[in-house]
Coordinates of C-alpha atoms in Angstrom, one line a residue:
M1 CA -22.0 -66.9 -59.1
S2 CA -24.2 -67.1 -55.9
P3 CA -25.2 -63.9 -54.1
L4 CA -23.2 -64.9 -51.0
I5 CA -20.0 -65.3 -53.0
W6 CA -20.7 -62.1 -54.9
S7 CA -21.3 -60.1 -51.7
L8 CA -18.2 -61.6 -50.1
L9 CA -16.0 -60.6 -53.1
I10 CA -17.4 -57.0 -53.1
T11 CA -16.9 -56.7 -49.3
S12 CA -13.4 -58.0 -49.6
L13 CA -12.7 -55.6 -52.5
A14 CA -13.9 -52.6 -50.5
T15 CA -12.2 -53.8 -47.3
S16 CA -8.8 -54.3 -49.0
T17 CA -8.9 -50.8 -50.5
I18 CA -9.7 -49.3 -47.1
I19 CA -6.9 -51.3 -45.4
T20 CA -4.4 -49.8 -47.9
M21 CA -5.8 -46.3 -47.6
S22 CA -5.7 -46.3 -43.8
S23 CA -2.3 -48.1 -43.3
H24 CA 1.0 -46.4 -42.3
H25 CA 3.0 -49.7 -42.4
W26 CA 4.4 -50.9 -45.7
L27 CA 3.6 -54.6 -45.0
L28 CA 0.0 -53.8 -44.2
A29 CA -0.3 -51.7 -47.3
W30 CA 1.1 -54.6 -49.4
V31 CA -1.4 -57.0 -47.8
G32 CA -4.2 -54.7 -48.8
L33 CA -3.0 -54.5 -52.4
E34 CA -2.7 -58.3 -52.7
L35 CA -6.1 -58.8 -51.2
N36 CA -7.5 -56.2 -53.5
T37 CA -6.0 -58.1 -56.5
L38 CA -7.3 -61.5 -55.4
S39 CA -10.8 -60.0 -54.8
I40 CA -11.2 -58.6 -58.3
L41 CA -9.9 -61.6 -60.2
P42 CA -13.1 -63.8 -59.8
V43 CA -15.2 -60.7 -60.8
I44 CA -13.2 -60.3 -64.0
I45 CA -13.4 -64.1 -64.9
K46 CA -17.1 -64.3 -64.0
S47 CA -18.3 -64.5 -67.6
H48 CA -16.2 -67.7 -68.3
H49 CA -15.2 -66.4 -71.7
P50 CA -11.7 -66.9 -73.1
R51 CA -11.2 -63.2 -73.3
A52 CA -12.1 -62.9 -69.6
T53 CA -9.6 -65.6 -68.7
E54 CA -6.9 -63.8 -70.7
A55 CA -7.8 -60.5 -69.0
A56 CA -7.7 -62.0 -65.5
T57 CA -4.3 -63.6 -66.2
K58 CA -2.8 -60.4 -67.5
Y59 CA -4.3 -58.4 -64.6
F60 CA -2.9 -60.9 -62.0
L61 CA 0.6 -61.0 -63.5
I62 CA 0.9 -57.2 -63.7
Q63 CA -0.5 -56.5 -60.3
A64 CA 1.5 -59.3 -58.6
A65 CA 4.7 -58.1 -60.2
A66 CA 4.1 -54.5 -59.1
A67 CA 3.2 -55.6 -55.6
A68 CA 6.3 -57.7 -55.4
V69 CA 8.4 -54.7 -56.4
I70 CA 6.7 -52.6 -53.7
L71 CA 7.4 -55.3 -51.1
L72 CA 11.1 -55.6 -52.2
A73 CA 11.5 -51.8 -52.1
S74 CA 9.8 -51.5 -48.7
T75 CA 12.0 -54.3 -47.3
L76 CA 15.1 -52.5 -48.6
N77 CA 13.8 -49.3 -47.0
A78 CA 13.3 -51.1 -43.6
W79 CA 16.8 -52.5 -43.9
Q80 CA 18.3 -49.0 -44.5
T81 CA 16.2 -46.9 -42.1
G82 CA 15.2 -49.5 -39.5
H83 CA 11.4 -49.0 -39.7
W84 CA 8.5 -49.8 -42.0
S85 CA 6.7 -46.5 -41.9
I86 CA 5.3 -45.2 -45.2
M87 CA 5.9 -41.6 -44.2
H88 CA 9.6 -42.2 -43.7
T89 CA 10.8 -43.6 -47.0
S90 CA 14.2 -42.8 -48.5
A91 CA 14.5 -41.1 -51.9
H92 CA 15.9 -44.1 -53.8
T93 CA 13.2 -46.4 -52.4
T94 CA 10.5 -43.9 -53.2
T95 CA 11.5 -43.9 -56.8
I96 CA 11.3 -47.7 -57.1
I97 CA 7.9 -47.7 -55.3
T98 CA 6.6 -44.9 -57.5
L99 CA 7.4 -46.8 -60.7
A100 CA 5.7 -49.9 -59.3
I101 CA 2.6 -47.9 -58.4
L102 CA 2.5 -46.3 -61.9
L103 CA 2.6 -49.9 -63.3
K104 CA -0.4 -50.8 -61.2
L105 CA -2.2 -47.6 -62.5
G106 CA -1.4 -48.4 -66.1
I107 CA 0.6 -45.2 -66.7
A108 CA 2.3 -45.0 -70.1
P109 CA 4.8 -46.4 -71.2
M110 CA 3.7 -49.3 -68.9
H111 CA 0.1 -49.2 -70.1
G112 CA -0.1 -52.1 -72.6
W113 CA -2.0 -54.4 -70.3
Y114 CA -4.7 -51.9 -69.4
P115 CA -6.8 -51.7 -72.6
E116 CA -6.7 -55.5 -73.0
V117 CA -7.9 -56.2 -69.5
L118 CA -10.8 -53.7 -69.9
Q119 CA -11.7 -55.2 -73.3
G120 CA -11.9 -58.7 -71.8
S121 CA -14.1 -57.6 -68.9
T122 CA -17.7 -56.7 -68.7
M123 CA -18.7 -53.1 -68.6
N124 CA -19.4 -53.1 -64.8
T125 CA -16.1 -54.7 -64.1
A126 CA -14.3 -52.3 -66.4
L127 CA -15.9 -49.5 -64.4
I128 CA -14.6 -50.9 -61.1
I129 CA -11.1 -51.3 -62.6
S130 CA -11.1 -47.8 -63.9
T131 CA -12.4 -46.1 -60.7
W132 CA -12.3 -48.0 -57.5
Q133 CA -9.1 -49.9 -58.2
K134 CA -7.2 -46.6 -58.7
L135 CA -7.8 -45.5 -55.1
A136 CA -5.4 -47.7 -53.2
P137 CA -2.3 -47.0 -55.4
L138 CA -3.1 -43.3 -55.5
T139 CA -3.3 -43.2 -51.7
L140 CA 0.2 -44.6 -51.6
L141 CA 1.4 -41.9 -53.9
Y142 CA -0.2 -39.4 -51.6
L143 CA 1.6 -40.8 -48.5
I144 CA 5.1 -40.8 -50.1
N145 CA 4.6 -37.3 -51.4
N146 CA 7.1 -35.8 -49.0
N147 CA 10.0 -36.6 -51.3
P148 CA 8.5 -37.6 -54.7
P149 CA 10.5 -38.2 -57.9
T150 CA 9.2 -35.0 -59.5
N151 CA 10.9 -35.4 -62.9
I152 CA 9.7 -39.0 -63.3
L153 CA 6.1 -38.0 -62.4
L154 CA 6.1 -35.1 -64.7
L155 CA 7.7 -37.0 -67.6
M156 CA 5.4 -40.1 -67.3
G157 CA 2.3 -37.8 -66.9
V158 CA 3.1 -36.1 -70.1
I159 CA 3.8 -39.4 -71.9
S160 CA 0.5 -40.8 -70.6
A161 CA -1.5 -37.8 -71.8
L162 CA 0.1 -38.1 -75.2
A163 CA -0.3 -41.9 -75.5
G164 CA -3.9 -41.9 -74.3
G165 CA -4.9 -39.3 -76.9
W166 CA -3.0 -40.5 -79.9
I167 CA -3.5 -44.3 -79.5
G168 CA -7.1 -43.8 -78.7
L169 CA -7.7 -42.3 -82.1
N170 CA -7.3 -45.7 -83.7
Q171 CA -9.9 -47.6 -81.5
T172 CA -13.4 -48.6 -82.4
Q173 CA -14.3 -50.6 -79.2
T174 CA -15.9 -48.4 -76.5
R175 CA -14.1 -50.2 -73.7
K176 CA -10.7 -49.6 -75.3
I177 CA -11.6 -46.0 -76.0
M178 CA -12.4 -45.6 -72.3
A179 CA -9.2 -47.4 -71.4
F180 CA -7.1 -44.9 -73.3
S181 CA -9.2 -42.1 -71.9
S182 CA -8.4 -43.3 -68.4
I183 CA -4.6 -43.5 -69.3
A184 CA -4.7 -39.9 -70.5
H185 CA -6.6 -38.7 -67.4
M186 CA -4.2 -40.6 -65.1
G187 CA -1.4 -38.7 -66.8
W188 CA -3.0 -35.4 -65.9
L189 CA -3.7 -36.7 -62.4
I190 CA -0.1 -37.7 -61.5
I191 CA 1.2 -34.4 -62.8
T192 CA -1.0 -32.7 -60.1
L193 CA 1.0 -34.6 -57.4
N194 CA 3.8 -32.1 -58.1
L195 CA 1.5 -29.1 -57.8
S196 CA -1.1 -29.5 -55.0
L197 CA -2.7 -32.4 -53.2
H198 CA -6.0 -30.5 -53.0
L199 CA -5.9 -30.2 -56.8
T200 CA -5.1 -33.9 -57.1
T201 CA -8.1 -34.8 -54.9
T202 CA -10.4 -32.6 -57.0
T203 CA -9.1 -34.0 -60.3
M204 CA -9.6 -37.6 -59.0
M205 CA -13.1 -36.8 -57.9
I206 CA -14.1 -35.3 -61.3
Y207 CA -12.4 -38.2 -63.1
M208 CA -14.4 -40.8 -61.1
I209 CA -17.7 -38.9 -61.6
T210 CA -17.3 -38.5 -65.3
T211 CA -15.9 -42.0 -65.9
T212 CA -18.7 -43.6 -63.9
A213 CA -21.4 -41.6 -65.8
M214 CA -19.9 -42.7 -69.1
F215 CA -19.6 -46.3 -68.2
M216 CA -23.1 -46.3 -66.9
S217 CA -24.3 -44.8 -70.1
L218 CA -22.5 -47.4 -72.2
N219 CA -23.8 -50.2 -70.0
T220 CA -27.4 -48.9 -70.1
T221 CA -27.4 -48.8 -73.9
T222 CA -25.2 -52.0 -74.2
T223 CA -22.9 -50.1 -76.5
K224 CA -19.7 -52.0 -77.3
T225 CA -18.6 -50.4 -80.6
M226 CA -18.8 -47.0 -82.2
T227 CA -21.3 -48.4 -84.7
D228 CA -23.6 -49.4 -81.8
M229 CA -23.7 -45.8 -80.6
G230 CA -25.7 -44.8 -83.6
M231 CA -28.5 -47.1 -82.6
A232 CA -29.1 -45.4 -79.2
W233 CA -30.8 -42.2 -80.6
T234 CA -33.8 -44.0 -82.1
Q235 CA -34.6 -45.6 -78.8
S236 CA -34.0 -42.9 -76.2
P237 CA -33.0 -39.4 -77.3
P238 CA -32.8 -38.0 -73.8
L239 CA -30.4 -40.8 -72.7
T240 CA -28.3 -40.3 -75.8
T241 CA -28.2 -36.5 -75.2
M242 CA -26.9 -37.1 -71.6
M243 CA -24.3 -39.5 -73.0
M244 CA -23.1 -36.9 -75.5
I245 CA -22.8 -34.2 -72.8
T246 CA -20.8 -36.7 -70.6
L247 CA -18.5 -37.3 -73.6
M248 CA -17.9 -33.5 -74.0
S249 CA -17.2 -33.2 -70.3
L250 CA -14.6 -36.0 -70.5
G251 CA -13.0 -34.1 -73.4
G252 CA -12.8 -31.0 -71.2
L253 CA -15.0 -28.5 -73.0
P254 CA -16.2 -25.5 -71.0
P255 CA -18.5 -24.9 -69.2
L256 CA -18.8 -28.6 -68.4
T257 CA -17.3 -30.3 -65.3
G258 CA -14.3 -31.9 -67.0
F259 CA -13.0 -28.5 -68.1
T260 CA -12.1 -27.5 -64.5
P261 CA -9.2 -29.8 -63.7
K262 CA -7.4 -29.2 -67.0
W263 CA -7.8 -25.5 -66.6
L264 CA -6.4 -25.5 -63.1
I265 CA -3.5 -27.8 -63.9
L266 CA -2.4 -25.7 -66.9
N267 CA -2.8 -22.6 -64.8
N268 CA -0.6 -24.0 -62.0
L269 CA 2.0 -25.2 -64.5
C270 CA 2.2 -21.7 -66.0
H271 CA 2.7 -20.2 -62.5
M272 CA 5.6 -22.6 -62.0
N273 CA 7.1 -21.5 -65.3
L274 CA 6.9 -25.0 -66.7
L275 CA 5.9 -23.8 -70.1
F276 CA 7.1 -26.7 -72.2
P277 CA 5.0 -29.4 -70.3
T278 CA 2.1 -27.0 -70.4
I279 CA 2.2 -26.7 -74.2
I280 CA 2.6 -30.4 -74.6
L281 CA -0.4 -31.2 -72.3
A282 CA -2.6 -28.6 -74.1
M283 CA -1.7 -30.2 -77.4
A284 CA -2.2 -33.7 -76.0
S285 CA -5.7 -32.9 -75.0
L286 CA -6.7 -32.2 -78.7
P287 CA -6.5 -35.9 -79.9
S288 CA -8.6 -37.0 -76.9
L289 CA -11.1 -34.3 -77.6
F290 CA -11.3 -35.4 -81.2
F291 CA -12.3 -39.0 -80.4
Y292 CA -14.8 -37.8 -77.8
I293 CA -16.4 -35.6 -80.4
R294 CA -16.3 -38.5 -82.9
L295 CA -18.2 -40.7 -80.4
A296 CA -20.7 -37.8 -79.9
Y297 CA -21.0 -37.6 -83.7
F298 CA -21.7 -41.3 -84.0
T299 CA -24.3 -41.0 -81.2
T300 CA -26.3 -38.1 -82.4
L301 CA -25.7 -37.5 -86.1
T302 CA -25.6 -40.9 -87.6
T303 CA -28.1 -43.8 -87.8
P304 CA -27.0 -47.2 -89.1
P305 CA -29.3 -48.8 -91.7
N306 CA -32.1 -51.2 -90.6
T307 CA -32.6 -49.8 -87.1
T308 CA -36.1 -49.4 -85.8
N309 CA -37.5 -48.6 -82.4
T310 CA -38.8 -52.1 -81.9
H311 CA -35.8 -54.1 -83.2
H312 CA -33.3 -52.9 -80.6
K313 CA -35.6 -52.5 -77.6
W314 CA -33.8 -55.4 -75.9
R315 CA -30.5 -53.5 -75.9
F316 CA -31.5 -51.1 -73.1
K317 CA -31.5 -51.7 -69.3
P318 CA -34.1 -49.4 -67.8
P319 CA -33.3 -50.1 -64.1
L320 CA -29.9 -48.5 -64.5
I321 CA -31.3 -45.1 -65.6
A322 CA -32.3 -44.2 -62.0
G323 CA -28.6 -44.1 -61.1
L324 CA -27.5 -42.7 -64.5
T325 CA -29.3 -39.4 -64.2
P326 CA -27.5 -38.0 -61.1
A327 CA -24.2 -39.3 -62.4
T328 CA -24.5 -37.5 -65.8
S329 CA -25.8 -34.4 -64.0
L330 CA -22.7 -34.2 -61.9
A331 CA -20.5 -34.9 -64.9
A332 CA -21.9 -32.0 -66.7
L333 CA -23.0 -29.3 -64.1
L334 CA -20.4 -29.5 -61.3
L335 CA -18.4 -26.5 -62.6
P336 CA -20.2 -23.8 -60.4
L337 CA -19.3 -25.7 -57.3
M338 CA -15.6 -26.0 -58.1
P339 CA -14.4 -22.9 -56.1
M340 CA -16.0 -24.3 -53.0
M341 CA -14.4 -27.7 -53.5
I342 CA -10.9 -26.4 -54.1
S343 CA -10.9 -23.9 -51.3

């Protein structure tokens, strides 16, 4: 792919997200979502591999179906209310649009496409899908938050946290593990829409920081399976240590950054007397924490046979380390700044 086409796609990807985030008209928001989908498809299929073709096809079908439902619901809303404003959406239409947005985000039980798309993509493309592509749908959830379907968001958030943890236990591919990690984190995130938009923003920021740091670590070490993770320690112990700390932050262990949103969400749920969802979410975080600890174990405490410092030198990408260090530092040490960010 030529640099001109590549820069055009990235610019279109950024512009489409900004269009959706800054729009107050349903038709303009739908145009931004469609342009966003069309911009990411050539990036997914860039490697010209059958798995990449399959991933691009699945991504296109899911995103197009969800965007069509959003367009249908917004048209019905305009028919009933007489205007296209996002801020003035009826309750029934809001429920339909919310379900379509949750499909675009890969929230369980509508998550089956998400791990397959990430597995068929490159690590950098999987990073974009897991972070930047979440911004536009989440912005629409922000804008329709005046009359959200509270029970649906709470139920699907709990299901996503459970599904992301339990199904992730059975995975050995790092991209699929990160996919189910993203599903679990999105479950926690949409629950915060019922609690506080400030907390939702904080949770999203921490999710993007920790996920970016983890994908950059995996990309730097070209780690595709759990077995590959054992080969990183012999080449670069400091890099492997940062990757292990990032994994623990994703799992939500104190005093790392990832502990903050889970602590605040459970605290807010307890104050609202939602004890049953609080208990389920606390228990759902344990399977996720287990496979993060398992990845850290493979990274630091195991070494596959026949690995030497010279044999696997080709696996590492030194230019990426310059951006990796600040990302992992934020993923691990942002906890002292949390009171200032939330206030």
